[in-house]
Amino acid sequence: MKLNLPAPAHKGAPGAAAETRPTMAPHAPRAGYRFALLCLLAIAPAGYTAYAIYKYSVAVPVIDEWELTLLFAKFAQGTLTLADLFAQQNEYRQFFPNLIFVALAWLTKWDVRYAMLISFLLACLVSGNLYQLCKLTLRADRTQRMWLCLLANLLIFSPVQYENWLQGQQLIYFMPVACVTTCLLLVYTDRLGPKTKLLLCAGLSFISTFSAANGFVCWLLVPPVFWQTASWAGLRHKRMWLLGWLAGLGGCAALYLHGYHKPPYHPALAHSFMHPARACVYFLSVLGGPSGFSRIGLTVSLGALLLALFAWVCLRYRLTLRHADTAARPWLCWLMLGAYSLLTAGLITIGRAGFGIEQSLSRRYTTYTLYLPVALVFLLPLVLRDSGRYGAKMLARAAPALLTASVVLHAGLYLVGIRWLSASRAANLHSKACLLYINVTPDKDCLQLLYSNTERLRLRVNESDRLGLLYPRLLTSDRVRDIGVTDALAPELYGAFDELAPDGGATEYLASGRAWLPHRNEPADAVLLAWERAGQEPHVFAIADVAFVRDLVSALARGGVYNDARWHKTFSGARLPVDQAELTITAWAFDAYTGKAYKLAGAHVIQRNIVSAPH
């Protein structure tokens, strides 16, 4: 807020007190409103992500989350040990996330949406840390800081990483960067002594190491920043503290590698060194992942551009070292933030490049690598400040246009993200429907989305159900009457069983139709196919797919605007009873939230492998 201060009046002059009182500029309220709107705009990406988690999350564990069942069972029996929490998970040791998972399972009956909330809160912590670092390191007014934070938040809360937002176990991807940014902020703050800062940073580095596979990079990124700040000068026995830091790093490495073994299904670590060209392409593609592109050529090009820009900024940083240490200090924290993404991308390349180049497009990795462009957002003002006057003026004039263009481009990406989020929700709901029938009518194709090993999944699911950690509970019968709703609306409102026709072989059939849930105003989560003999109750024998990928309009409305309420299923006649000459096939729209089914209009009769016209 600007204040107009008039010249001080002489003592004793009439009205002196009134003249010396500051008066508010006429345009100050308007400027305050504009700044308030800018603040709202800066936190809008976080609001979007919070709403997306609320709207599109599904309380169903996926993939590696099922392995946590063993911890929950031991906790319930009172036999859980530190060794169990410390045990290797894939190629990392997630001791501290395991503590969180066990606590959430006890408090929330393993509602994985609470773990998603923790991921979101960790991202908010990172955003807050970067804003405070911006205040401490950049000579910018509050409006400029807000614009920079807006651009950073567009990346930090990007929907490109939708897999990590909608899977509770993925909070391990957010913990290391939360530790790194908190360490950087601690180093630059003046409220703590140097010894306290170093001890806190060591503790955060320890937490980071045993949270994710890239966690140990925190040990490498903090010392350069600490060494170049005034805090380092405050340590009398610097060599002793440095040796202590190295001992902490070595101790963590030894503890991490104790009993370590390479997962049998992972490629050899030497693969990247044996195929350096492929490894370079993989590395650049991982760096370009935050763009949201799904083509190797585009992600590699963007990754190369980001890497070249970061290298150029590093050269500019070297020039500042020739003048004064104080001029170089603000650069280093942002350079280390960019180095966090580079080092992590390198680790991903060494460990995962053997899976193939296409695997580099995984949306999960964007949470690791997006901090390279975030660092460049905050490094740009430092580059402009230390550039020549003419170039700085020209770039300063172009900066608003560049910022506006970036906001528009990212806003478009957020709209596309709605489709990804909607498709992920539909797939998880369908998988949840299949999960409930895992003991009755297991569908391997459907269960593959939850876990690759169906038999192992069955053991984990039944253990979770025994512990009371699943809702709805697992079904124990294939009878429709256990889940069917008889007092529902007219069947036509739930959709129709349109067609049942031979498909290929004499005993193969293709069923299709439309399925809708009026009470939720969206497509059904799955469609159950049931057979019934004359005058007897129906029995479920197959689970049909409902289209997952929807157009933008359908994703926004959560509806079937462009036929995305269609379903189909190919099944074998061998799944039907063989002691009956005539069977009636019906279809039921299934609600995975409540575990209830609603009959669709129409039915078809199979008689001696001949399909009659629908009733």
mmCIF file with all atom_site columns, C-alpha atoms in Angstrom, residues 69-261:
data_model
loop_
_atom_site.group_PDB
_atom_site.id
_atom_site.type_symbol
_atom_site.label_atom_id
_atom_site.label_alt_id
_atom_site.label_comp_id
_atom_site.label_asym_id
_atom_site.label_entity_id
_atom_site.label_seq_id
_atom_site.pdbx_PDB_ins_code
_atom_site.Cartn_x
_atom_site.Cartn_y
_atom_site.Cartn_z
_atom_site.occupancy
_atom_site.B_iso_or_equiv
_atom_site.pdbx_formal_charge
_atom_site.auth_seq_id
_atom_site.auth_comp_id
_atom_site.auth_asym_id
_atom_site.auth_atom_id
_atom_site.pdbx_PDB_model_num
ATOM 1   C CA . THR A 1 69  ? -2.150  -55.563 4.512   1.00 0.00 ? 69  THR A CA 1
ATOM 2   C CA . LEU A 1 70  ? 0.627   -57.603 6.107   1.00 0.00 ? 70  LEU A CA 1
ATOM 3   C CA . LEU A 1 71  ? 1.561   -54.644 8.304   1.00 0.00 ? 71  LEU A CA 1
ATOM 4   C CA . PHE A 1 72  ? -2.045  -54.034 9.272   1.00 0.00 ? 72  PHE A CA 1
ATOM 5   C CA . ALA A 1 73  ? -2.529  -57.692 10.230  1.00 0.00 ? 73  ALA A CA 1
ATOM 6   C CA . LYS A 1 74  ? 0.571   -57.683 12.433  1.00 0.00 ? 74  LYS A CA 1
ATOM 7   C CA . PHE A 1 75  ? -0.509  -54.403 14.012  1.00 0.00 ? 75  PHE A CA 1
ATOM 8   C CA . ALA A 1 76  ? -3.918  -55.908 14.827  1.00 0.00 ? 76  ALA A CA 1
ATOM 9   C CA . GLN A 1 77  ? -2.204  -58.933 16.375  1.00 0.00 ? 77  GLN A CA 1
ATOM 10  C CA . GLY A 1 78  ? 0.261   -56.774 18.324  1.00 0.00 ? 78  GLY A CA 1
ATOM 11  C CA . THR A 1 79  ? 3.289   -58.330 16.583  1.00 0.00 ? 79  THR A CA 1
ATOM 12  C CA . LEU A 1 80  ? 4.343   -55.396 14.385  1.00 0.00 ? 80  LEU A CA 1
ATOM 13  C CA . THR A 1 81  ? 8.072   -54.612 14.734  1.00 0.00 ? 81  THR A CA 1
ATOM 14  C CA . LEU A 1 82  ? 10.455  -51.928 13.500  1.00 0.00 ? 82  LEU A CA 1
ATOM 15  C CA . ALA A 1 83  ? 11.975  -54.526 11.183  1.00 0.00 ? 83  ALA A CA 1
ATOM 16  C CA . ASP A 1 84  ? 8.567   -54.951 9.517   1.00 0.00 ? 84  ASP A CA 1
ATOM 17  C CA . LEU A 1 85  ? 8.246   -51.191 8.991   1.00 0.00 ? 85  LEU A CA 1
ATOM 18  C CA . PHE A 1 86  ? 11.822  -50.999 7.722   1.00 0.00 ? 86  PHE A CA 1
ATOM 19  C CA . ALA A 1 87  ? 11.526  -53.947 5.298   1.00 0.00 ? 87  ALA A CA 1
ATOM 20  C CA . GLN A 1 88  ? 12.390  -53.292 1.665   1.00 0.00 ? 88  GLN A CA 1
ATOM 21  C CA . GLN A 1 89  ? 9.494   -52.354 -0.636  1.00 0.00 ? 89  GLN A CA 1
ATOM 22  C CA . ASN A 1 90  ? 10.518  -52.713 -4.284  1.00 0.00 ? 90  ASN A CA 1
ATOM 23  C CA . GLU A 1 91  ? 13.856  -50.841 -4.418  1.00 0.00 ? 91  GLU A CA 1
ATOM 24  C CA . TYR A 1 92  ? 13.247  -48.486 -1.484  1.00 0.00 ? 92  TYR A CA 1
ATOM 25  C CA . ARG A 1 93  ? 12.600  -48.519 2.237   1.00 0.00 ? 93  ARG A CA 1
ATOM 26  C CA . GLN A 1 94  ? 9.516   -46.489 3.174   1.00 0.00 ? 94  GLN A CA 1
ATOM 27  C CA . PHE A 1 95  ? 9.799   -46.616 6.962   1.00 0.00 ? 95  PHE A CA 1
ATOM 28  C CA . PHE A 1 96  ? 8.185   -43.238 7.676   1.00 0.00 ? 96  PHE A CA 1
ATOM 29  C CA . PRO A 1 97  ? 5.366   -43.615 5.110   1.00 0.00 ? 97  PRO A CA 1
ATOM 30  C CA . ASN A 1 98  ? 4.658   -47.024 6.648   1.00 0.00 ? 98  ASN A CA 1
ATOM 31  C CA . LEU A 1 99  ? 4.146   -45.334 10.013  1.00 0.00 ? 99  LEU A CA 1
ATOM 32  C CA . ILE A 1 100 ? 1.624   -43.029 8.371   1.00 0.00 ? 100 ILE A CA 1
ATOM 33  C CA . PHE A 1 101 ? -0.155  -45.877 6.590   1.00 0.00 ? 101 PHE A CA 1
ATOM 34  C CA . VAL A 1 102 ? -0.511  -47.957 9.757   1.00 0.00 ? 102 VAL A CA 1
ATOM 35  C CA . ALA A 1 103 ? -1.808  -44.959 11.709  1.00 0.00 ? 103 ALA A CA 1
ATOM 36  C CA . LEU A 1 104 ? -4.335  -44.119 8.981   1.00 0.00 ? 104 LEU A CA 1
ATOM 37  C CA . ALA A 1 105 ? -5.495  -47.730 8.745   1.00 0.00 ? 105 ALA A CA 1
ATOM 38  C CA . TRP A 1 106 ? -6.166  -47.723 12.484  1.00 0.00 ? 106 TRP A CA 1
ATOM 39  C CA . LEU A 1 107 ? -7.876  -44.319 12.517  1.00 0.00 ? 107 LEU A CA 1
ATOM 40  C CA . THR A 1 108 ? -9.847  -44.470 9.246   1.00 0.00 ? 108 THR A CA 1
ATOM 41  C CA . LYS A 1 109 ? -10.339 -48.194 8.562   1.00 0.00 ? 109 LYS A CA 1
ATOM 42  C CA . TRP A 1 110 ? -7.864  -47.849 5.688   1.00 0.00 ? 110 TRP A CA 1
ATOM 43  C CA . ASP A 1 111 ? -9.688  -45.183 3.725   1.00 0.00 ? 111 ASP A CA 1
ATOM 44  C CA . VAL A 1 112 ? -6.890  -44.406 1.266   1.00 0.00 ? 112 VAL A CA 1
ATOM 45  C CA . ARG A 1 113 ? -8.372  -40.985 0.520   1.00 0.00 ? 113 ARG A CA 1
ATOM 46  C CA . TYR A 1 114 ? -6.857  -39.705 3.762   1.00 0.00 ? 114 TYR A CA 1
ATOM 47  C CA . ALA A 1 115 ? -3.402  -40.639 2.449   1.00 0.00 ? 115 ALA A CA 1
ATOM 48  C CA . MET A 1 116 ? -4.228  -38.643 -0.690  1.00 0.00 ? 116 MET A CA 1
ATOM 49  C CA . LEU A 1 117 ? -5.038  -35.714 1.580   1.00 0.00 ? 117 LEU A CA 1
ATOM 50  C CA . ILE A 1 118 ? -1.596  -35.994 3.184   1.00 0.00 ? 118 ILE A CA 1
ATOM 51  C CA . SER A 1 119 ? -0.012  -35.901 -0.295  1.00 0.00 ? 119 SER A CA 1
ATOM 52  C CA . PHE A 1 120 ? -1.924  -32.699 -0.981  1.00 0.00 ? 120 PHE A CA 1
ATOM 53  C CA . LEU A 1 121 ? -0.843  -31.173 2.349   1.00 0.00 ? 121 LEU A CA 1
ATOM 54  C CA . LEU A 1 122 ? 2.794   -32.033 1.592   1.00 0.00 ? 122 LEU A CA 1
ATOM 55  C CA . ALA A 1 123 ? 2.463   -30.254 -1.759  1.00 0.00 ? 123 ALA A CA 1
ATOM 56  C CA . CYS A 1 124 ? 1.023   -27.238 0.093   1.00 0.00 ? 124 CYS A CA 1
ATOM 57  C CA . LEU A 1 125 ? 4.024   -27.344 2.436   1.00 0.00 ? 125 LEU A CA 1
ATOM 58  C CA . VAL A 1 126 ? 6.373   -27.297 -0.560  1.00 0.00 ? 126 VAL A CA 1
ATOM 59  C CA . SER A 1 127 ? 4.487   -24.371 -2.074  1.00 0.00 ? 127 SER A CA 1
ATOM 60  C CA . GLY A 1 128 ? 4.651   -22.432 1.206   1.00 0.00 ? 128 GLY A CA 1
ATOM 61  C CA . ASN A 1 129 ? 8.371   -23.155 1.574   1.00 0.00 ? 129 ASN A CA 1
ATOM 62  C CA . LEU A 1 130 ? 9.070   -21.847 -1.920  1.00 0.00 ? 130 LEU A CA 1
ATOM 63  C CA . TYR A 1 131 ? 7.078   -18.682 -1.276  1.00 0.00 ? 131 TYR A CA 1
ATOM 64  C CA . GLN A 1 132 ? 9.100   -17.985 1.876   1.00 0.00 ? 132 GLN A CA 1
ATOM 65  C CA . LEU A 1 133 ? 12.349  -18.693 0.008   1.00 0.00 ? 133 LEU A CA 1
ATOM 66  C CA . CYS A 1 134 ? 11.197  -16.266 -2.665  1.00 0.00 ? 134 CYS A CA 1
ATOM 67  C CA . LYS A 1 135 ? 10.776  -13.555 -0.021  1.00 0.00 ? 135 LYS A CA 1
ATOM 68  C CA . LEU A 1 136 ? 14.229  -14.254 1.416   1.00 0.00 ? 136 LEU A CA 1
ATOM 69  C CA . THR A 1 137 ? 16.198  -14.534 -1.829  1.00 0.00 ? 137 THR A CA 1
ATOM 70  C CA . LEU A 1 138 ? 14.545  -12.349 -4.471  1.00 0.00 ? 138 LEU A CA 1
ATOM 71  C CA . ARG A 1 139 ? 14.374  -8.565  -4.597  1.00 0.00 ? 139 ARG A CA 1
ATOM 72  C CA . ALA A 1 140 ? 10.787  -8.478  -5.778  1.00 0.00 ? 140 ALA A CA 1
ATOM 73  C CA . ASP A 1 141 ? 7.687   -6.728  -4.558  1.00 0.00 ? 141 ASP A CA 1
ATOM 74  C CA . ARG A 1 142 ? 4.697   -8.690  -3.369  1.00 0.00 ? 142 ARG A CA 1
ATOM 75  C CA . THR A 1 143 ? 2.915   -8.547  -6.733  1.00 0.00 ? 143 THR A CA 1
ATOM 76  C CA . GLN A 1 144 ? 5.924   -9.989  -8.550  1.00 0.00 ? 144 GLN A CA 1
ATOM 77  C CA . ARG A 1 145 ? 6.283   -12.697 -5.912  1.00 0.00 ? 145 ARG A CA 1
ATOM 78  C CA . MET A 1 146 ? 2.654   -13.678 -6.363  1.00 0.00 ? 146 MET A CA 1
ATOM 79  C CA . TRP A 1 147 ? 3.063   -13.990 -10.124 1.00 0.00 ? 147 TRP A CA 1
ATOM 80  C CA . LEU A 1 148 ? 6.085   -16.217 -9.612  1.00 0.00 ? 148 LEU A CA 1
ATOM 81  C CA . CYS A 1 149 ? 4.216   -18.334 -7.072  1.00 0.00 ? 149 CYS A CA 1
ATOM 82  C CA . LEU A 1 150 ? 1.291   -18.651 -9.467  1.00 0.00 ? 150 LEU A CA 1
ATOM 83  C CA . LEU A 1 151 ? 3.556   -20.116 -12.128 1.00 0.00 ? 151 LEU A CA 1
ATOM 84  C CA . ALA A 1 152 ? 5.204   -22.407 -9.578  1.00 0.00 ? 152 ALA A CA 1
ATOM 85  C CA . ASN A 1 153 ? 1.846   -23.594 -8.214  1.00 0.00 ? 153 ASN A CA 1
ATOM 86  C CA . LEU A 1 154 ? 0.600   -24.387 -11.703 1.00 0.00 ? 154 LEU A CA 1
ATOM 87  C CA . LEU A 1 155 ? 3.408   -26.933 -11.851 1.00 0.00 ? 155 LEU A CA 1
ATOM 88  C CA . ILE A 1 156 ? 3.394   -28.126 -8.232  1.00 0.00 ? 156 ILE A CA 1
ATOM 89  C CA . PHE A 1 157 ? -0.348  -28.908 -8.337  1.00 0.00 ? 157 PHE A CA 1
ATOM 90  C CA . SER A 1 158 ? -0.398  -29.966 -11.981 1.00 0.00 ? 158 SER A CA 1
ATOM 91  C CA . PRO A 1 159 ? -3.043  -32.564 -12.962 1.00 0.00 ? 159 PRO A CA 1
ATOM 92  C CA . VAL A 1 160 ? -0.396  -34.300 -15.083 1.00 0.00 ? 160 VAL A CA 1
ATOM 93  C CA . GLN A 1 161 ? 0.540   -36.183 -11.909 1.00 0.00 ? 161 GLN A CA 1
ATOM 94  C CA . TYR A 1 162 ? -3.043  -37.401 -11.471 1.00 0.00 ? 162 TYR A CA 1
ATOM 95  C CA . GLU A 1 163 ? -1.873  -40.941 -10.652 1.00 0.00 ? 163 GLU A CA 1
ATOM 96  C CA . ASN A 1 164 ? -0.063  -39.610 -7.604  1.00 0.00 ? 164 ASN A CA 1
ATOM 97  C CA . TRP A 1 165 ? -2.985  -37.434 -6.525  1.00 0.00 ? 165 TRP A CA 1
ATOM 98  C CA . LEU A 1 166 ? -5.453  -40.340 -6.710  1.00 0.00 ? 166 LEU A CA 1
ATOM 99  C CA . GLN A 1 167 ? -3.345  -43.079 -5.085  1.00 0.00 ? 167 GLN A CA 1
ATOM 100 C CA . GLY A 1 168 ? -2.766  -42.903 -1.360  1.00 0.00 ? 168 GLY A CA 1
ATOM 101 C CA . GLN A 1 169 ? 0.512   -44.824 -1.459  1.00 0.00 ? 169 GLN A CA 1
ATOM 102 C CA . GLN A 1 170 ? 2.047   -42.134 -3.678  1.00 0.00 ? 170 GLN A CA 1
ATOM 103 C CA . LEU A 1 171 ? 2.626   -39.778 -0.780  1.00 0.00 ? 171 LEU A CA 1
ATOM 104 C CA . ILE A 1 172 ? 6.154   -41.231 -0.851  1.00 0.00 ? 172 ILE A CA 1
ATOM 105 C CA . TYR A 1 173 ? 6.698   -39.134 -3.989  1.00 0.00 ? 173 TYR A CA 1
ATOM 106 C CA . PHE A 1 174 ? 5.934   -35.923 -2.082  1.00 0.00 ? 174 PHE A CA 1
ATOM 107 C CA . MET A 1 175 ? 7.915   -36.525 1.115   1.00 0.00 ? 175 MET A CA 1
ATOM 108 C CA . PRO A 1 176 ? 11.500  -36.086 -0.207  1.00 0.00 ? 176 PRO A CA 1
ATOM 109 C CA . VAL A 1 177 ? 10.865  -32.721 -1.863  1.00 0.00 ? 177 VAL A CA 1
ATOM 110 C CA . ALA A 1 178 ? 8.984   -31.544 1.237   1.00 0.00 ? 178 ALA A CA 1
ATOM 111 C CA . CYS A 1 179 ? 12.094  -32.388 3.265   1.00 0.00 ? 179 CYS A CA 1
ATOM 112 C CA . VAL A 1 180 ? 14.446  -30.732 0.757   1.00 0.00 ? 180 VAL A CA 1
ATOM 113 C CA . THR A 1 181 ? 12.521  -27.459 0.534   1.00 0.00 ? 181 THR A CA 1
ATOM 114 C CA . THR A 1 182 ? 12.113  -27.320 4.323   1.00 0.00 ? 182 THR A CA 1
ATOM 115 C CA . CYS A 1 183 ? 15.886  -27.751 4.697   1.00 0.00 ? 183 CYS A CA 1
ATOM 116 C CA . LEU A 1 184 ? 16.551  -24.949 2.212   1.00 0.00 ? 184 LEU A CA 1
ATOM 117 C CA . LEU A 1 185 ? 14.198  -22.656 4.095   1.00 0.00 ? 185 LEU A CA 1
ATOM 118 C CA . LEU A 1 186 ? 15.839  -23.521 7.416   1.00 0.00 ? 186 LEU A CA 1
ATOM 119 C CA . VAL A 1 187 ? 19.271  -22.645 6.039   1.00 0.00 ? 187 VAL A CA 1
ATOM 120 C CA . TYR A 1 188 ? 18.143  -19.189 4.914   1.00 0.00 ? 188 TYR A CA 1
ATOM 121 C CA . THR A 1 189 ? 16.130  -18.256 7.998   1.00 0.00 ? 189 THR A CA 1
ATOM 122 C CA . ASP A 1 190 ? 17.680  -16.088 10.724  1.00 0.00 ? 190 ASP A CA 1
ATOM 123 C CA . ARG A 1 191 ? 15.482  -17.332 13.561  1.00 0.00 ? 191 ARG A CA 1
ATOM 124 C CA . LEU A 1 192 ? 17.618  -20.372 14.399  1.00 0.00 ? 192 LEU A CA 1
ATOM 125 C CA . GLY A 1 193 ? 21.249  -20.877 15.242  1.00 0.00 ? 193 GLY A CA 1
ATOM 126 C CA . PRO A 1 194 ? 23.580  -22.641 12.801  1.00 0.00 ? 194 PRO A CA 1
ATOM 127 C CA . LYS A 1 195 ? 23.909  -25.779 14.952  1.00 0.00 ? 195 LYS A CA 1
ATOM 128 C CA . THR A 1 196 ? 20.148  -26.102 15.296  1.00 0.00 ? 196 THR A CA 1
ATOM 129 C CA . LYS A 1 197 ? 19.729  -25.647 11.557  1.00 0.00 ? 197 LYS A CA 1
ATOM 130 C CA . LEU A 1 198 ? 22.265  -28.336 10.760  1.00 0.00 ? 198 LEU A CA 1
ATOM 131 C CA . LEU A 1 199 ? 20.751  -30.837 13.196  1.00 0.00 ? 199 LEU A CA 1
ATOM 132 C CA . LEU A 1 200 ? 17.231  -30.217 11.894  1.00 0.00 ? 200 LEU A CA 1
ATOM 133 C CA . CYS A 1 201 ? 18.416  -30.606 8.305   1.00 0.00 ? 201 CYS A CA 1
ATOM 134 C CA . ALA A 1 202 ? 20.134  -33.881 9.232   1.00 0.00 ? 202 ALA A CA 1
ATOM 135 C CA . GLY A 1 203 ? 16.902  -35.143 10.761  1.00 0.00 ? 203 GLY A CA 1
ATOM 136 C CA . LEU A 1 204 ? 14.896  -34.175 7.682   1.00 0.00 ? 204 LEU A CA 1
ATOM 137 C CA . SER A 1 205 ? 17.490  -35.842 5.448   1.00 0.00 ? 205 SER A CA 1
ATOM 138 C CA . PHE A 1 206 ? 17.115  -39.022 7.510   1.00 0.00 ? 206 PHE A CA 1
ATOM 139 C CA . ILE A 1 207 ? 13.330  -38.903 7.063   1.00 0.00 ? 207 ILE A CA 1
ATOM 140 C CA . SER A 1 208 ? 13.757  -38.281 3.344   1.00 0.00 ? 208 SER A CA 1
ATOM 141 C CA . THR A 1 209 ? 16.166  -41.223 2.956   1.00 0.00 ? 209 THR A CA 1
ATOM 142 C CA . PHE A 1 210 ? 13.721  -43.709 4.440   1.00 0.00 ? 210 PHE A CA 1
ATOM 143 C CA . SER A 1 211 ? 10.673  -42.392 2.621   1.00 0.00 ? 211 SER A CA 1
ATOM 144 C CA . ALA A 1 212 ? 11.489  -42.920 -1.067  1.00 0.00 ? 212 ALA A CA 1
ATOM 145 C CA . ALA A 1 213 ? 14.195  -44.250 -3.368  1.00 0.00 ? 213 ALA A CA 1
ATOM 146 C CA . ASN A 1 214 ? 15.524  -40.762 -4.146  1.00 0.00 ? 214 ASN A CA 1
ATOM 147 C CA . GLY A 1 215 ? 15.400  -39.595 -0.538  1.00 0.00 ? 215 GLY A CA 1
ATOM 148 C CA . PHE A 1 216 ? 19.157  -39.625 0.066   1.00 0.00 ? 216 PHE A CA 1
ATOM 149 C CA . VAL A 1 217 ? 19.705  -36.743 -2.399  1.00 0.00 ? 217 VAL A CA 1
ATOM 150 C CA . CYS A 1 218 ? 18.662  -34.441 0.444   1.00 0.00 ? 218 CYS A CA 1
ATOM 151 C CA . TRP A 1 219 ? 22.031  -35.198 2.074   1.00 0.00 ? 219 TRP A CA 1
ATOM 152 C CA . LEU A 1 220 ? 23.780  -33.964 -1.084  1.00 0.00 ? 220 LEU A CA 1
ATOM 153 C CA . LEU A 1 221 ? 21.784  -30.794 -1.741  1.00 0.00 ? 221 LEU A CA 1
ATOM 154 C CA . VAL A 1 222 ? 21.867  -29.127 1.675   1.00 0.00 ? 222 VAL A CA 1
ATOM 155 C CA . PRO A 1 223 ? 25.658  -28.744 2.291   1.00 0.00 ? 223 PRO A CA 1
ATOM 156 C CA . PRO A 1 224 ? 26.394  -26.461 -0.728  1.00 0.00 ? 224 PRO A CA 1
ATOM 157 C CA . VAL A 1 225 ? 23.643  -24.054 0.308   1.00 0.00 ? 225 VAL A CA 1
ATOM 158 C CA . PHE A 1 226 ? 24.692  -24.161 3.952   1.00 0.00 ? 226 PHE A CA 1
ATOM 159 C CA . TRP A 1 227 ? 28.332  -23.539 3.069   1.00 0.00 ? 227 TRP A CA 1
ATOM 160 C CA . GLN A 1 228 ? 27.552  -20.359 1.132   1.00 0.00 ? 228 GLN A CA 1
ATOM 161 C CA . THR A 1 229 ? 25.386  -18.698 3.793   1.00 0.00 ? 229 THR A CA 1
ATOM 162 C CA . ALA A 1 230 ? 26.276  -16.876 6.962   1.00 0.00 ? 230 ALA A CA 1
ATOM 163 C CA . SER A 1 231 ? 25.214  -19.900 9.001   1.00 0.00 ? 231 SER A CA 1
ATOM 164 C CA . TRP A 1 232 ? 28.384  -21.756 8.032   1.00 0.00 ? 232 TRP A CA 1
ATOM 165 C CA . ALA A 1 233 ? 30.543  -18.994 9.453   1.00 0.00 ? 233 ALA A CA 1
ATOM 166 C CA . GLY A 1 234 ? 28.763  -19.409 12.801  1.00 0.00 ? 234 GLY A CA 1
ATOM 167 C CA . LEU A 1 235 ? 30.120  -22.922 13.304  1.00 0.00 ? 235 LEU A CA 1
ATOM 168 C CA . ARG A 1 236 ? 33.446  -22.795 15.108  1.00 0.00 ? 236 ARG A CA 1
ATOM 169 C CA . HIS A 1 237 ? 34.582  -26.332 14.471  1.00 0.00 ? 237 HIS A CA 1
ATOM 170 C CA . LYS A 1 238 ? 33.429  -26.542 10.882  1.00 0.00 ? 238 LYS A CA 1
ATOM 171 C CA . ARG A 1 239 ? 35.444  -29.618 10.049  1.00 0.00 ? 239 ARG A CA 1
ATOM 172 C CA . MET A 1 240 ? 33.843  -31.527 12.902  1.00 0.00 ? 240 MET A CA 1
ATOM 173 C CA . TRP A 1 241 ? 30.325  -30.641 11.697  1.00 0.00 ? 241 TRP A CA 1
ATOM 174 C CA . LEU A 1 242 ? 31.204  -31.550 8.130   1.00 0.00 ? 242 LEU A CA 1
ATOM 175 C CA . LEU A 1 243 ? 32.538  -34.916 9.252   1.00 0.00 ? 243 LEU A CA 1
ATOM 176 C CA . GLY A 1 244 ? 29.370  -35.415 11.284  1.00 0.00 ? 244 GLY A CA 1
ATOM 177 C CA . TRP A 1 245 ? 27.256  -34.727 8.202   1.00 0.00 ? 245 TRP A CA 1
ATOM 178 C CA . LEU A 1 246 ? 29.278  -37.206 6.146   1.00 0.00 ? 246 LEU A CA 1
ATOM 179 C CA . ALA A 1 247 ? 28.956  -39.760 8.944   1.00 0.00 ? 247 ALA A CA 1
ATOM 180 C CA . GLY A 1 248 ? 25.188  -39.288 8.882   1.00 0.00 ? 248 GLY A CA 1
ATOM 181 C CA . LEU A 1 249 ? 25.127  -39.844 5.134   1.00 0.00 ? 249 LEU A CA 1
ATOM 182 C CA . GLY A 1 250 ? 27.349  -42.921 5.406   1.00 0.00 ? 250 GLY A CA 1
ATOM 183 C CA . GLY A 1 251 ? 25.313  -44.357 8.263   1.00 0.00 ? 251 GLY A CA 1
ATOM 184 C CA . CYS A 1 252 ? 22.055  -43.926 6.329   1.00 0.00 ? 252 CYS A CA 1
ATOM 185 C CA . ALA A 1 253 ? 23.607  -45.551 3.253   1.00 0.00 ? 253 ALA A CA 1
ATOM 186 C CA . ALA A 1 254 ? 24.825  -48.527 5.298   1.00 0.00 ? 254 ALA A CA 1
ATOM 187 C CA . LEU A 1 255 ? 21.450  -48.928 6.991   1.00 0.00 ? 255 LEU A CA 1
ATOM 188 C CA . TYR A 1 256 ? 19.647  -48.610 3.675   1.00 0.00 ? 256 TYR A CA 1
ATOM 189 C CA . LEU A 1 257 ? 21.793  -51.256 1.971   1.00 0.00 ? 257 LEU A CA 1
ATOM 190 C CA . HIS A 1 258 ? 21.694  -53.703 4.889   1.00 0.00 ? 258 HIS A CA 1
ATOM 191 C CA . GLY A 1 259 ? 20.020  -56.809 3.510   1.00 0.00 ? 259 GLY A CA 1
ATOM 192 C CA . TYR A 1 260 ? 19.159  -55.013 0.279   1.00 0.00 ? 260 TYR A CA 1
ATOM 193 C CA . HIS A 1 261 ? 18.332  -57.105 -2.783  1.00 0.00 ? 261 HIS A CA 1
#
